[in-house]
Backbone as numpy.savetxt, mean C-alpha at the origin, in Angstrom:
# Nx Ny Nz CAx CAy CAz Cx Cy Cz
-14.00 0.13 -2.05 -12.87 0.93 -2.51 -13.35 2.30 -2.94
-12.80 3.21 -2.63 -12.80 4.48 -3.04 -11.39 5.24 -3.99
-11.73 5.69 -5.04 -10.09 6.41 -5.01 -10.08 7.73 -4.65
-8.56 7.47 -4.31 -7.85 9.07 -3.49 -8.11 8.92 -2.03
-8.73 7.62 -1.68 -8.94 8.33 -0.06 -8.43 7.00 0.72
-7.05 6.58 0.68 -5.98 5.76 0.99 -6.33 5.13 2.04
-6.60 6.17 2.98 -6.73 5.53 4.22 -8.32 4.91 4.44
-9.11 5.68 3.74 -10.04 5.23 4.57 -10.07 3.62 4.29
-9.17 3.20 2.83 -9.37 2.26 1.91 -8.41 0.94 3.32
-7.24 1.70 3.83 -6.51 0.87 4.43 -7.42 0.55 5.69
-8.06 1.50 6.24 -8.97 1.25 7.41 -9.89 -0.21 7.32
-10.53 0.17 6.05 -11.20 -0.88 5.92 -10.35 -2.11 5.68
-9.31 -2.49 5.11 -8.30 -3.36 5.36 -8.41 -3.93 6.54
-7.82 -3.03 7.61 -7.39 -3.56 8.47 -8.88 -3.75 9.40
-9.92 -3.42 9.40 -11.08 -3.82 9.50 -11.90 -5.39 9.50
-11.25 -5.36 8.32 -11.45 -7.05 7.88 -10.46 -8.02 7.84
-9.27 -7.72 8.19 -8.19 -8.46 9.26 -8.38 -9.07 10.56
-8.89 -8.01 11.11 -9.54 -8.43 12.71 -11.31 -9.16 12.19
-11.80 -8.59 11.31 -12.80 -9.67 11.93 -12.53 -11.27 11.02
-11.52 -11.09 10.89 -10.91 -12.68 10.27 -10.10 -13.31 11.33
-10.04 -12.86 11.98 -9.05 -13.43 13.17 -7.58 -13.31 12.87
-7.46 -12.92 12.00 -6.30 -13.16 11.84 -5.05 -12.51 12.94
-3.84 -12.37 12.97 -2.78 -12.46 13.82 -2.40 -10.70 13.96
-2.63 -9.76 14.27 -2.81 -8.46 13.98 -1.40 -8.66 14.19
-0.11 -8.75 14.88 0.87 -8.26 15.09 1.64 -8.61 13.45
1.39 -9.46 12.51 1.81 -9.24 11.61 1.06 -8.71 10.73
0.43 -7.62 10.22 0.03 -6.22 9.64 0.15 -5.21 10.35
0.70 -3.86 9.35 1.02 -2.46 9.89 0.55 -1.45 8.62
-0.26 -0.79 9.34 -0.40 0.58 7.95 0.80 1.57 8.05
1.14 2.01 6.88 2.61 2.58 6.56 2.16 3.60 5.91
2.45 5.14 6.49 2.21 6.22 6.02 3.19 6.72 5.02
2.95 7.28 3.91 4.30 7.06 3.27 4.30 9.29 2.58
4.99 9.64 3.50 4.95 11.08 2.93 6.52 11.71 2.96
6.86 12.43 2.84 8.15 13.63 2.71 8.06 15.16 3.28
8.69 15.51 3.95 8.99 17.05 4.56 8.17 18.28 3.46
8.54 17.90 2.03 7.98 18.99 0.85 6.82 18.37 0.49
6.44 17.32 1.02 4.75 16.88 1.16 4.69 17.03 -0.88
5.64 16.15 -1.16 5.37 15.91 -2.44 6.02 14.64 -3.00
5.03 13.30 -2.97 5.43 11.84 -2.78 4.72 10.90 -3.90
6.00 11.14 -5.14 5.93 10.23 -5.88 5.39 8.88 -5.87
4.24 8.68 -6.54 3.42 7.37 -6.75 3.91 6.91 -8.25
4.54 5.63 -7.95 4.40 5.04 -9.97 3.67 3.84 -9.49
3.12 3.31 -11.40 2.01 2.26 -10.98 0.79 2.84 -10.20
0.50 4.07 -10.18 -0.79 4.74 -9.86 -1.79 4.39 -10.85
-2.97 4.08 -10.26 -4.05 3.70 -11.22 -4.48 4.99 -12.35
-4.76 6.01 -11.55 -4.84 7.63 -12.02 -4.24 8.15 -13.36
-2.76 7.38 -12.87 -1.87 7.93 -13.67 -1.98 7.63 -15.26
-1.58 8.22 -15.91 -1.88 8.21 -17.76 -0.95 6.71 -17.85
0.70 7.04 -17.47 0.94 5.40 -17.86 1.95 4.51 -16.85
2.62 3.86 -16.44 3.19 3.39 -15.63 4.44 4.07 -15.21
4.65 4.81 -16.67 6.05 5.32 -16.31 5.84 6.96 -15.76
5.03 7.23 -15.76 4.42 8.39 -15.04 3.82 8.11 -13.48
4.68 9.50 -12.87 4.22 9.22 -11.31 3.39 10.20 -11.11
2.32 9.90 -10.49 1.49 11.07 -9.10 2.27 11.76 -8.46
2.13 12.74 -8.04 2.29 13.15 -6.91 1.47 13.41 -5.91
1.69 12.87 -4.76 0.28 13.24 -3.86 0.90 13.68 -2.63
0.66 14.66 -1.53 1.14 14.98 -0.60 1.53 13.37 0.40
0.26 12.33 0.53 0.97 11.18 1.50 0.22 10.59 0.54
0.92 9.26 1.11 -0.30 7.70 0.74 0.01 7.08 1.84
-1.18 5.55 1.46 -1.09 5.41 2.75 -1.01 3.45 2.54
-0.23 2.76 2.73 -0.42 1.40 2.23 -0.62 0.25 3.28
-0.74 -1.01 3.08 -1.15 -1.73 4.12 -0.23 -3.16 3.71
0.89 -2.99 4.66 1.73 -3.87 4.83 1.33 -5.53 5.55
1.56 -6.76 5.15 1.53 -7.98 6.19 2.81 -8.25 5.92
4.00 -8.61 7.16 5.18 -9.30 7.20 5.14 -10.58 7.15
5.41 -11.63 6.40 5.92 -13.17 6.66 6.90 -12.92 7.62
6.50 -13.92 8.57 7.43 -14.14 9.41 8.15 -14.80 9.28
7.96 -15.89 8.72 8.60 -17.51 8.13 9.32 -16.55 6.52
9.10 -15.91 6.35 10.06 -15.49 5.03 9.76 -13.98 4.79
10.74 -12.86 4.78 10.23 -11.37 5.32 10.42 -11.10 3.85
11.46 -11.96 3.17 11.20 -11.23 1.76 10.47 -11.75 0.73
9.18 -12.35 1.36 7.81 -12.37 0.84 6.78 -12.03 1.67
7.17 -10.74 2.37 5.93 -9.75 2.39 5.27 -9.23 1.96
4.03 -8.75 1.83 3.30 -8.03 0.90 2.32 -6.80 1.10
3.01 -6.05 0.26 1.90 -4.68 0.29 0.90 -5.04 -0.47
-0.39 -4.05 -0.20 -1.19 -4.19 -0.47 -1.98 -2.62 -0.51
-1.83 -2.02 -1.64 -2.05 -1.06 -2.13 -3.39 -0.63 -3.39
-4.34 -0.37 -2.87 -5.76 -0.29 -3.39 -5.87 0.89 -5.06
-4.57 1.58 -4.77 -4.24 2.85 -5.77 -3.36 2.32 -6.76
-3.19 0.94 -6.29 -2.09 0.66 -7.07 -2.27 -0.05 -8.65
-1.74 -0.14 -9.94 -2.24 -0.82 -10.46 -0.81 -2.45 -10.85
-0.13 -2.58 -9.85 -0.06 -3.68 -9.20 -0.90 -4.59 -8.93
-0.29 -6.00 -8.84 -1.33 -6.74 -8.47 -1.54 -6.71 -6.54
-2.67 -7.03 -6.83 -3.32 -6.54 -4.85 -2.29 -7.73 -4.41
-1.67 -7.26 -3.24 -0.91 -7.94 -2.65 0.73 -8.62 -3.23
1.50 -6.98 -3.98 2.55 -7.14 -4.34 4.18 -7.39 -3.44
5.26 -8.22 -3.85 6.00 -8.65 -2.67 6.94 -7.55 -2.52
7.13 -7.33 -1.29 7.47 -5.95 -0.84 8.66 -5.65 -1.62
9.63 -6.42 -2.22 10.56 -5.79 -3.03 10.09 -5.55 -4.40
8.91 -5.94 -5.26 8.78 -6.07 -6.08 7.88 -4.26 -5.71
7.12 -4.52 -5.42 6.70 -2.91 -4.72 7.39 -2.22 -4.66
8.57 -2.68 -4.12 9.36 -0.74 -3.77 10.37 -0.68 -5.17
10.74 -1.93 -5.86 11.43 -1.29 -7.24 11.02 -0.92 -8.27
9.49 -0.87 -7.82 9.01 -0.37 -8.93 8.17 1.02 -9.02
């Protein structure tokens, strides 16, 4: 793990996906930026407290879909101070 450098963090993710065998068509890295390249992070590790967001031009996170149940998917966000492998709604309401 490195911080601040998202991707290289998701690379390696998805790095050790494939050499697990696992099923690549269910994981996707998800670029997550805005037009004014200014993209609120909460639950940033960085950040002073939860209720305070980053701003960082992108991030970059590493999605697996359940197929057998989509609304227990899980991100998996290395910046995050979430727990590793939060369920995708619990991630995005927060």
């Amino acid at each position: 793990y490195t911080s601040c450098y998202c991707e290289e963090n998701v690379w390696q993710l998805c790095d050790k996906t494939r050499s697990e065998g696992r099923n690549l068509d269910d994981y996707f890295v998800v670029f997550l930026s805005n037009k004014s390249k200014q993209f609120p992070i909460w639950f940033a590790k960085g950040a002073a407290s939860n209720d305070e967001a980053l701003i960082w031009d992108y991030h970059v996170i590493y999605l697996w879909i359940n197929r057998k149940n989509p609304k227990k998917s899980l991100i998996f966000d290395l910046d995050s101070s979430l727990k590793f492998g939060t369920e995708i709604n619990e991630y995005i309401m927060k």
